[in-house]
């Protein structure tokens, strides 16, 4: 029996990871630790929350004493750390929150694991879920490899990079069995509608402007969230201590092309004449420090672990749109209250 702590399990990617582990490993005890910020939503897990091997702990990774207490109490032997502030735009308006959550929160977890494991590393694993944004931005060609030097540009990616450096330092200094993976942009059900795809689905549905940053020529590599969860599962079980893997979708899109494809799908599904929602496209002031292009070289994970994305983009994108259209109540719940203020602050006057 293994006791696995998954942090940030009420968020977008975390909820898919928790579901996968709870369903696929009935002999593991899965502890989902989440402070339920604006981005955390237990509704994301209602299909599995009564399973006997699932446990929810409401708590904050910024609270070092609390983190130490739960390590002491539950004696986890694995950690998969996803909890974070994850939105680049929010990091531009409030960088300190990203230092607190992403840097200090990570170090509190590392300290607790180091103290409780106390050098008995056998059967232990600390797995840090990171992002391709730590590598910085690419020009028109090339792709990030595991050896690409870190060169973050936003407060979000700087905080994630800093956390990753601490993880490596705990491996190199104390011998802690750590693993890191750096993934490209995820899409799929349950993503908070401050991120491009769910935000634009919601706006198209409600005939609201689609705020395209700059010229819309930035490129992102999109991966279906369940493919990421599968890669995390494989890496958690197979990677060696100190290992790093890049995870990507082999699926690069210029923002404007992705948005036009989304409009085509949405108009069809909403029964609107083709191209109706194109007039919602509104070019707005660019994101400060906006990275031009991300792309992942997936050679290592493919050759060593045999992983590649299973979900074709056309299929995953349609499935994603269908999910948001079918889950109006979820959308309404997360876009009421504080979301309205966030939206005004972020987009009015842009
Ligand atoms: P998210 O914002 O949807 O979810 C984050 C979760 O962490 C939420 O449930 C939130 O309540 C929780 N959380 C935040 N602060 C906390 C704290 N102080 N204590 C406890 N819980 C806290 O994020 P996501 O998009 O699912 O990303 C998850 C992880 O994956 C992050 O570490 C992110 O950097 C990384 N990542 C995301 C993507 C992506 O495309 N979304 C790609 C690569 C890597
Ligand atoms: O690359 C992995 C990263 O992907 C993760 O580490 C982050 O947690 C995740 O949020 C995501 O970061 P991005 O900044 O790439 O995602 P976002 O959905 O915010 O934006 C995608 C692209 O769309 C980006 O080039 C900015 C642009 N954009 C975004 C929004 C919200 C717009 O043009 N308009 C918008 O309103």
CSV table of N, CA, C and O in Angstrom, one decimal, residues 3-112:
chain,number,residue,atom,x,y,z
A,3,UNK,N,1.0,5.5,0.1
A,3,UNK,CA,0.3,6.7,0.5
A,3,UNK,C,0.8,7.9,-0.3
A,3,UNK,O,2.0,8.3,-0.1
A,4,UNK,N,0.0,8.4,-1.2
A,4,UNK,CA,0.4,9.4,-2.1
A,4,UNK,C,-0.2,10.8,-1.8
A,4,UNK,O,-1.5,10.8,-1.8
A,5,UNK,N,0.6,11.8,-1.6
A,5,UNK,CA,0.0,13.1,-1.5
A,5,UNK,C,0.0,13.8,-2.8
A,5,UNK,O,1.1,13.9,-3.5
A,6,UNK,N,-1.2,14.2,-3.3
A,6,UNK,CA,-1.2,15.0,-4.6
A,6,UNK,C,-1.7,16.4,-4.2
A,6,UNK,O,-2.8,16.6,-3.6
A,7,UNK,N,-0.9,17.4,-4.4
A,7,UNK,CA,-1.3,18.8,-4.1
A,7,UNK,C,-2.0,19.4,-5.3
A,7,UNK,O,-1.7,19.1,-6.4
A,8,UNK,N,-2.9,20.3,-5.0
A,8,UNK,CA,-3.6,21.1,-6.1
A,8,UNK,C,-4.6,20.2,-6.9
A,8,UNK,O,-4.9,20.4,-8.0
A,9,UNK,N,-5.1,19.1,-6.2
A,9,UNK,CA,-5.9,18.2,-6.9
A,9,UNK,C,-7.3,18.7,-7.2
A,9,UNK,O,-8.1,18.0,-7.9
A,10,UNK,N,-7.7,19.8,-6.7
A,10,UNK,CA,-9.0,20.4,-7.0
A,10,UNK,C,-9.0,21.3,-8.2
A,10,UNK,O,-10.0,21.8,-8.6
A,11,UNK,N,-7.8,21.5,-8.7
A,11,UNK,CA,-7.6,22.4,-9.9
A,11,UNK,C,-7.8,21.6,-11.2
A,11,UNK,O,-8.2,20.5,-11.2
A,12,UNK,N,-7.4,22.3,-12.3
A,12,UNK,CA,-7.6,21.7,-13.6
A,12,UNK,C,-6.9,20.4,-13.8
A,12,UNK,O,-7.5,19.3,-13.8
A,13,UNK,N,-5.5,20.4,-13.9
A,13,UNK,CA,-4.8,19.2,-14.2
A,13,UNK,C,-4.8,18.3,-13.0
A,13,UNK,O,-5.0,17.1,-13.1
A,14,UNK,N,-4.7,18.9,-11.8
A,14,UNK,CA,-4.7,18.0,-10.6
A,14,UNK,C,-5.9,17.1,-10.5
A,14,UNK,O,-5.8,16.0,-10.1
A,15,UNK,N,-7.1,17.6,-10.9
A,15,UNK,CA,-8.3,16.8,-10.7
A,15,UNK,C,-8.2,15.6,-11.7
A,15,UNK,O,-8.7,14.5,-11.3
A,16,UNK,N,-7.6,15.8,-12.8
A,16,UNK,CA,-7.5,14.6,-13.8
A,16,UNK,C,-6.5,13.6,-13.2
A,16,UNK,O,-6.6,12.4,-13.4
A,17,UNK,N,-5.4,14.2,-12.6
A,17,UNK,CA,-4.4,13.3,-12.0
A,17,UNK,C,-5.0,12.5,-10.8
A,17,UNK,O,-4.8,11.3,-10.7
A,18,UNK,N,-5.7,13.2,-10.0
A,18,UNK,CA,-6.3,12.5,-8.8
A,18,UNK,C,-7.3,11.4,-9.3
A,18,UNK,O,-7.2,10.3,-8.8
A,19,UNK,N,-8.1,11.8,-10.2
A,19,UNK,CA,-9.1,10.8,-10.7
A,19,UNK,C,-8.4,9.5,-11.3
A,19,UNK,O,-8.7,8.4,-11.0
A,20,UNK,N,-7.4,9.8,-12.0
A,20,UNK,CA,-6.6,8.6,-12.6
A,20,UNK,C,-6.0,7.8,-11.6
A,20,UNK,O,-6.1,6.5,-11.6
A,21,UNK,N,-5.4,8.4,-10.6
A,21,UNK,CA,-4.7,7.6,-9.5
A,21,UNK,C,-5.7,6.8,-8.7
A,21,UNK,O,-5.5,5.7,-8.3
A,22,UNK,N,-6.8,7.5,-8.3
A,22,UNK,CA,-7.8,6.9,-7.5
A,22,UNK,C,-8.4,5.7,-8.2
A,22,UNK,O,-8.6,4.6,-7.6
A,23,UNK,N,-8.7,5.9,-9.5
A,23,UNK,CA,-9.4,4.8,-10.2
A,23,UNK,C,-8.4,3.6,-10.6
A,23,UNK,O,-8.8,2.5,-10.5
A,24,UNK,N,-7.2,4.0,-11.0
A,24,UNK,CA,-6.3,3.0,-11.5
A,24,UNK,C,-5.5,2.3,-10.4
A,24,UNK,O,-5.0,1.2,-10.6
A,25,UNK,N,-5.4,2.9,-9.2
A,25,UNK,CA,-4.6,2.2,-8.1
A,25,UNK,C,-5.4,2.1,-6.8
A,25,UNK,O,-5.2,2.8,-5.8
A,26,UNK,N,-6.4,1.2,-6.8
A,26,UNK,CA,-7.2,1.0,-5.6
A,26,UNK,C,-6.4,0.7,-4.4
A,26,UNK,O,-6.9,0.9,-3.3
A,27,UNK,N,-5.2,0.1,-4.5
A,27,UNK,CA,-4.4,-0.2,-3.4
A,27,UNK,C,-3.6,1.0,-2.9
A,27,UNK,O,-2.9,0.8,-1.9
A,28,UNK,N,-3.6,2.1,-3.5
A,28,UNK,CA,-3.0,3.3,-3.0
A,28,UNK,C,-4.0,4.1,-2.2
A,28,UNK,O,-5.1,4.2,-2.6
A,29,UNK,N,-3.5,4.8,-1.2
A,29,UNK,CA,-4.3,5.8,-0.5
A,29,UNK,C,-3.9,7.2,-1.1
A,29,UNK,O,-2.8,7.6,-1.1
A,30,UNK,N,-4.9,7.9,-1.7
A,30,UNK,CA,-4.6,9.1,-2.4
A,30,UNK,C,-5.1,10.3,-1.5
A,30,UNK,O,-6.3,10.4,-1.2
A,31,UNK,N,-4.2,11.2,-1.2
A,31,UNK,CA,-4.6,12.3,-0.3
A,31,UNK,C,-4.5,13.6,-1.2
A,31,UNK,O,-3.4,13.9,-1.7
A,32,UNK,N,-5.6,14.2,-1.4
A,32,UNK,CA,-5.6,15.5,-2.2
A,32,UNK,C,-5.6,16.7,-1.3
A,32,UNK,O,-6.5,16.9,-0.6
A,33,UNK,N,-4.4,17.4,-1.3
A,33,UNK,CA,-4.3,18.6,-0.5
A,33,UNK,C,-4.5,19.8,-1.3
A,33,UNK,O,-3.8,20.0,-2.3
A,34,UNK,N,-5.5,20.6,-1.0
A,34,UNK,CA,-5.8,21.8,-1.8
A,34,UNK,C,-6.4,22.9,-0.8
A,34,UNK,O,-7.2,22.6,0.1
A,35,UNK,N,-6.0,24.1,-1.0
A,35,UNK,CA,-6.5,25.2,-0.2
A,35,UNK,C,-7.8,25.8,-0.8
A,35,UNK,O,-8.4,26.7,-0.2
A,36,UNK,N,-8.2,25.3,-2.0
A,36,UNK,CA,-9.4,25.8,-2.7
A,36,UNK,C,-9.4,27.3,-2.9
A,36,UNK,O,-10.2,28.0,-2.4
A,37,UNK,N,-8.4,27.7,-3.6
A,37,UNK,CA,-8.3,29.1,-4.1
A,37,UNK,C,-9.4,29.3,-5.1
A,37,UNK,O,-10.2,28.3,-5.4
A,38,UNK,N,-9.5,30.4,-5.8
A,38,UNK,CA,-10.5,30.7,-6.8
A,38,UNK,C,-10.4,29.5,-7.9
A,38,UNK,O,-11.4,29.2,-8.6
A,39,UNK,N,-9.2,29.0,-8.1
A,39,UNK,CA,-9.0,28.0,-9.2
A,39,UNK,C,-9.3,26.5,-8.7
A,39,UNK,O,-9.4,25.6,-9.6
A,40,UNK,N,-9.5,26.3,-7.4
A,40,UNK,CA,-9.8,25.0,-6.9
A,40,UNK,C,-11.3,24.8,-6.8
A,40,UNK,O,-12.0,25.6,-6.2
A,41,UNK,N,-11.8,23.6,-7.2
A,41,UNK,CA,-13.2,23.4,-7.2
A,41,UNK,C,-13.5,21.9,-6.9
A,41,UNK,O,-13.2,21.1,-7.8
A,42,UNK,N,-14.0,21.5,-5.8
A,42,UNK,CA,-14.2,20.1,-5.5
A,42,UNK,C,-15.3,19.5,-6.4
A,42,UNK,O,-15.3,18.3,-6.5
A,43,UNK,N,-16.1,20.3,-7.1
A,43,UNK,CA,-17.0,19.8,-8.1
A,43,UNK,C,-16.3,19.0,-9.1
A,43,UNK,O,-16.9,18.1,-9.7
A,44,UNK,N,-15.0,19.4,-9.4
A,44,UNK,CA,-14.3,18.7,-10.4
A,44,UNK,C,-14.1,17.2,-10.1
A,44,UNK,O,-13.7,16.4,-11.0
A,45,UNK,N,-14.3,16.8,-8.8
A,45,UNK,CA,-14.0,15.4,-8.4
A,45,UNK,C,-15.2,14.7,-7.8
A,45,UNK,O,-15.0,13.7,-7.2
A,46,UNK,N,-16.4,15.2,-8.1
A,46,UNK,CA,-17.5,14.6,-7.4
A,46,UNK,C,-17.8,13.2,-7.8
A,46,UNK,O,-18.4,12.4,-7.1
A,47,UNK,N,-17.3,12.8,-9.0
A,47,UNK,CA,-17.5,11.4,-9.4
A,47,UNK,C,-16.6,10.4,-8.6
A,47,UNK,O,-16.9,9.2,-8.7
A,48,UNK,N,-15.6,10.9,-8.0
A,48,UNK,CA,-14.7,9.9,-7.3
A,48,UNK,C,-14.6,10.2,-5.7
A,48,UNK,O,-13.9,9.5,-5.0
A,49,UNK,N,-15.4,11.2,-5.3
A,49,UNK,CA,-15.1,11.6,-3.9
A,49,UNK,C,-15.6,10.7,-2.8
A,49,UNK,O,-15.2,10.8,-1.7
A,50,UNK,N,-16.4,9.7,-3.2
A,50,UNK,CA,-16.8,8.7,-2.2
A,50,UNK,C,-16.0,7.4,-2.2
A,50,UNK,O,-16.3,6.5,-1.5
A,51,UNK,N,-15.0,7.4,-3.1
A,51,UNK,CA,-14.2,6.1,-3.2
A,51,UNK,C,-13.4,6.0,-1.9
A,51,UNK,O,-12.8,7.0,-1.4
A,52,UNK,N,-13.2,4.7,-1.5
A,52,UNK,CA,-12.6,4.5,-0.2
A,52,UNK,C,-11.1,4.9,-0.1
A,52,UNK,O,-10.5,5.2,0.9
A,53,UNK,N,-10.4,4.9,-1.3
A,53,UNK,CA,-9.0,5.2,-1.3
A,53,UNK,C,-8.7,6.7,-1.6
A,53,UNK,O,-7.6,7.1,-1.8
A,54,UNK,N,-9.8,7.6,-1.6
A,54,UNK,CA,-9.7,9.0,-1.8
A,54,UNK,C,-9.9,9.8,-0.5
A,54,UNK,O,-10.9,9.6,0.2
A,55,UNK,N,-9.0,10.7,-0.2
A,55,UNK,CA,-9.1,11.6,1.0
A,55,UNK,C,-8.8,13.0,0.6
A,55,UNK,O,-7.8,13.3,-0.1
A,56,UNK,N,-9.7,13.9,1.0
A,56,UNK,CA,-9.4,15.3,0.8
A,56,UNK,C,-8.9,16.0,2.0
A,56,UNK,O,-9.5,15.8,3.1
A,57,UNK,N,-7.8,16.8,1.9
A,57,UNK,CA,-7.3,17.6,3.0
A,57,UNK,C,-7.4,19.0,2.6
A,57,UNK,O,-6.7,19.4,1.6
A,58,UNK,N,-8.2,19.9,3.3
A,58,UNK,CA,-8.1,21.3,2.9
A,58,UNK,C,-7.0,21.9,3.7
A,58,UNK,O,-6.9,21.9,4.9
A,59,UNK,N,-6.1,22.5,3.0
A,59,UNK,CA,-4.9,23.1,3.6
A,59,UNK,C,-4.1,23.9,2.7
A,59,UNK,O,-4.2,23.7,1.4
A,60,UNK,N,-3.2,24.7,3.2
A,60,UNK,CA,-2.4,25.6,2.4
A,60,UNK,C,-0.9,25.2,2.5
A,60,UNK,O,-0.3,25.1,3.6
A,61,UNK,N,-0.3,25.1,1.3
A,61,UNK,CA,1.1,24.7,1.3
A,61,UNK,C,2.0,25.9,1.8
A,61,UNK,O,3.2,25.7,2.0
A,62,UNK,N,1.4,27.0,2.0
A,62,UNK,CA,2.2,28.2,2.5
A,62,UNK,C,2.3,28.0,4.0
A,62,UNK,O,3.1,28.8,4.6
A,63,UNK,N,1.6,27.1,4.6
A,63,UNK,CA,1.6,27.0,6.1
A,63,UNK,C,2.6,25.8,6.5
A,63,UNK,O,2.2,24.6,6.5
A,64,UNK,N,3.8,26.2,6.8
A,64,UNK,CA,4.9,25.2,7.0
A,64,UNK,C,4.5,24.2,8.1
A,64,UNK,O,4.8,23.0,8.0
A,65,UNK,N,4.0,24.7,9.2
A,65,UNK,CA,3.7,23.9,10.4
A,65,UNK,C,2.6,22.8,10.0
A,65,UNK,O,2.7,21.7,10.3
A,66,UNK,N,1.6,23.3,9.3
A,66,UNK,CA,0.5,22.4,8.9
A,66,UNK,C,1.1,21.3,7.9
A,66,UNK,O,0.7,20.1,8.1
A,67,UNK,N,1.9,21.7,7.0
A,67,UNK,CA,2.5,20.7,6.1
A,67,UNK,C,3.3,19.7,6.9
A,67,UNK,O,3.2,18.5,6.6
A,68,UNK,N,4.1,20.1,7.8
A,68,UNK,CA,4.9,19.2,8.6
A,68,UNK,C,3.9,18.2,9.4
A,68,UNK,O,4.2,17.0,9.4
A,69,UNK,N,2.9,18.8,9.9
A,69,UNK,CA,1.9,18.0,10.7
A,69,UNK,C,1.3,16.9,9.8
A,69,UNK,O,1.2,15.7,10.3
A,70,UNK,N,0.9,17.2,8.6
A,70,UNK,CA,0.2,16.2,7.8
A,70,UNK,C,1.2,15.1,7.3
A,70,UNK,O,0.9,13.9,7.2
A,71,UNK,N,2.5,15.5,7.1
A,71,UNK,CA,3.5,14.5,6.8
A,71,UNK,C,3.7,13.6,7.9
A,71,UNK,O,3.8,12.4,7.8
A,72,UNK,N,3.7,14.1,9.1
A,72,UNK,CA,3.9,13.3,10.3
A,72,UNK,C,2.7,12.4,10.5
A,72,UNK,O,2.9,11.2,10.8
A,73,UNK,N,1.5,12.9,10.3
A,73,UNK,CA,0.3,12.2,10.6
A,73,UNK,C,0.1,11.0,9.6
A,73,UNK,O,-0.2,9.9,10.0
A,74,UNK,N,0.3,11.3,8.3
A,74,UNK,CA,-0.1,10.4,7.3
A,74,UNK,C,1.1,9.6,6.7
A,74,UNK,O,0.9,8.6,6.1
A,75,UNK,N,2.3,10.0,7.0
A,75,UNK,CA,3.5,9.3,6.5
A,75,UNK,C,3.4,9.0,5.0
A,75,UNK,O,3.5,7.8,4.6
A,76,UNK,N,3.3,10.0,4.2
A,76,UNK,CA,3.2,9.8,2.8
A,76,UNK,C,4.5,9.2,2.3
A,76,UNK,O,5.6,9.5,2.8
A,77,UNK,N,4.4,8.3,1.3
A,77,UNK,CA,5.7,7.9,0.7
A,77,UNK,C,5.9,8.4,-0.7
A,77,UNK,O,7.0,8.3,-1.3
A,78,UNK,N,4.9,9.1,-1.3
A,78,UNK,CA,5.1,9.8,-2.6
A,78,UNK,C,4.4,11.1,-2.5
A,78,UNK,O,3.3,11.3,-1.9
A,79,UNK,N,5.0,12.1,-3.3
A,79,UNK,CA,4.3,13.4,-3.4
A,79,UNK,C,4.3,13.8,-4.9
A,79,UNK,O,5.3,13.6,-5.6
A,80,UNK,N,3.1,14.2,-5.4
A,80,UNK,CA,3.0,14.7,-6.7
A,80,UNK,C,2.5,16.2,-6.5
A,80,UNK,O,1.4,16.4,-6.1
A,81,UNK,N,3.4,17.1,-6.8
A,81,UNK,CA,3.1,18.5,-6.4
A,81,UNK,C,2.6,19.3,-7.6
A,81,UNK,O,3.4,19.7,-8.5
A,82,UNK,N,1.3,19.6,-7.6
A,82,UNK,CA,0.8,20.5,-8.7
A,82,UNK,C,0.3,21.8,-8.2
A,82,UNK,O,0.0,22.7,-9.0
A,83,UNK,N,0.0,21.9,-6.9
A,83,UNK,CA,-0.6,23.2,-6.3
A,83,UNK,C,0.3,24.4,-6.7
A,83,UNK,O,1.5,24.4,-6.5
A,84,UNK,N,-0.4,25.4,-7.3
A,84,UNK,CA,0.4,26.6,-7.7
A,84,UNK,C,-0.6,27.7,-8.1
A,84,UNK,O,-1.8,27.4,-8.3
A,85,UNK,N,-0.1,28.9,-8.1
A,85,UNK,CA,-0.7,29.9,-8.9
A,85,UNK,C,-0.3,29.7,-10.3
A,85,UNK,O,0.9,29.6,-10.6
A,86,UNK,N,-1.2,29.6,-11.2
A,86,UNK,CA,-0.9,29.1,-12.6
A,86,UNK,C,-1.1,30.1,-13.7
A,86,UNK,O,-0.8,29.7,-14.8
A,87,UNK,N,-1.7,31.3,-13.4
A,87,UNK,CA,-2.0,32.1,-14.5
A,87,UNK,C,-1.1,33.3,-14.7
A,87,UNK,O,-0.9,34.1,-13.8
A,88,UNK,N,-0.4,33.3,-15.9
A,88,UNK,CA,0.6,34.3,-16.2
A,88,UNK,C,0.1,35.8,-16.0
A,88,UNK,O,0.8,36.6,-15.4
A,89,UNK,N,-1.1,36.0,-16.4
A,89,UNK,CA,-1.7,37.4,-16.3
A,89,UNK,C,-1.8,37.8,-14.9
A,89,UNK,O,-1.5,39.0,-14.5
A,90,UNK,N,-2.2,36.9,-14.0
A,90,UNK,CA,-2.3,37.3,-12.6
A,90,UNK,C,-1.0,37.5,-12.0
A,90,UNK,O,-0.8,38.3,-11.1
A,91,UNK,N,0.1,36.8,-12.5
A,91,UNK,CA,1.4,37.0,-12.0
A,91,UNK,C,2.0,38.3,-12.3
A,91,UNK,O,2.8,38.9,-11.6
A,92,UNK,N,1.5,38.9,-13.4
A,92,UNK,CA,1.9,40.2,-13.8
A,92,UNK,C,1.3,41.3,-12.8
A,92,UNK,O,2.0,42.3,-12.5
A,93,UNK,N,0.1,41.1,-12.4
A,93,UNK,CA,-0.5,42.1,-11.5
A,93,UNK,C,-0.2,41.8,-10.0
A,93,UNK,O,-0.2,42.7,-9.2
A,94,UNK,N,0.2,40.6,-9.6
A,94,UNK,CA,0.4,40.3,-8.2
A,94,UNK,C,1.6,39.2,-8.1
A,94,UNK,O,1.3,38.1,-7.7
A,95,UNK,N,2.8,39.6,-8.4
A,95,UNK,CA,3.9,38.7,-8.4
A,95,UNK,C,4.2,38.0,-7.0
A,95,UNK,O,4.6,36.9,-7.0
A,96,UNK,N,3.9,38.8,-5.9
A,96,UNK,CA,4.3,38.2,-4.6
A,96,UNK,C,3.5,37.0,-4.3
A,96,UNK,O,4.0,36.0,-3.6
A,97,UNK,N,2.2,36.9,-4.7
A,97,UNK,CA,1.4,35.7,-4.4
A,97,UNK,C,2.1,34.5,-5.1
A,97,UNK,O,2.0,33.4,-4.5
A,98,UNK,N,2.8,34.7,-6.2
A,98,UNK,CA,3.4,33.6,-6.9
A,98,UNK,C,4.7,33.2,-6.2
A,98,UNK,O,5.0,32.0,-6.2
A,99,UNK,N,5.3,34.1,-5.5
A,99,UNK,CA,6.5,33.8,-4.7
A,99,UNK,C,6.1,32.9,-3.5
A,99,UNK,O,6.6,31.9,-3.2
A,100,UNK,N,5.0,33.4,-2.9
A,100,UNK,CA,4.5,32.7,-1.7
A,100,UNK,C,4.1,31.3,-2.0
A,100,UNK,O,4.5,30.3,-1.4
A,101,UNK,N,3.2,31.1,-3.0
A,101,UNK,CA,2.6,29.8,-3.3
A,101,UNK,C,3.7,28.9,-4.0
A,101,UNK,O,3.9,27.8,-3.6
A,102,UNK,N,4.2,29.4,-5.1
A,102,UNK,CA,5.0,28.5,-6.0
A,102,UNK,C,6.4,28.3,-5.5
A,102,UNK,O,6.9,27.2,-5.6
A,103,UNK,N,7.0,29.3,-4.8
A,103,UNK,CA,8.4,29.1,-4.3
A,103,UNK,C,8.3,28.6,-2.9
A,103,UNK,O,8.7,27.5,-2.6
A,104,UNK,N,7.8,29.4,-2.0
A,104,UNK,CA,7.8,29.0,-0.6
A,104,UNK,C,7.0,27.8,-0.3
A,104,UNK,O,7.4,26.9,0.4
A,105,UNK,N,5.8,27.7,-1.0
A,105,UNK,CA,5.0,26.5,-0.8
A,105,UNK,C,5.8,25.2,-1.2
A,105,UNK,O,5.7,24.2,-0.5
A,106,UNK,N,6.5,25.3,-2.3
A,106,UNK,CA,7.3,24.1,-2.7
A,106,UNK,C,8.4,23.8,-1.7
A,106,UNK,O,8.6,22.6,-1.3
A,107,UNK,N,9.0,24.8,-1.2
A,107,UNK,CA,10.1,24.6,-0.2
A,107,UNK,C,9.6,24.0,1.1
A,107,UNK,O,10.2,23.1,1.7
A,108,UNK,N,8.4,24.4,1.5
A,108,UNK,CA,7.8,23.8,2.7
A,108,UNK,C,7.5,22.3,2.5
A,108,UNK,O,7.8,21.5,3.4
A,109,UNK,N,7.1,22.0,1.3
A,109,UNK,CA,6.8,20.5,1.0
A,109,UNK,C,8.1,19.8,1.1
A,109,UNK,O,8.2,18.7,1.6
A,110,UNK,N,9.2,20.3,0.4
A,110,UNK,CA,10.5,19.7,0.4
A,110,UNK,C,11.0,19.5,1.8
A,110,UNK,O,11.5,18.4,2.1
A,111,UNK,N,10.9,20.5,2.6
A,111,UNK,CA,11.4,20.5,4.0
A,111,UNK,C,10.7,19.4,4.8
A,111,UNK,O,11.3,18.6,5.5
A,112,UNK,N,9.3,19.3,4.7
A,112,UNK,CA,8.6,18.3,5.4
A,112,UNK,C,9.0,16.9,4.9
A,112,UNK,O,9.2,16.0,5.8
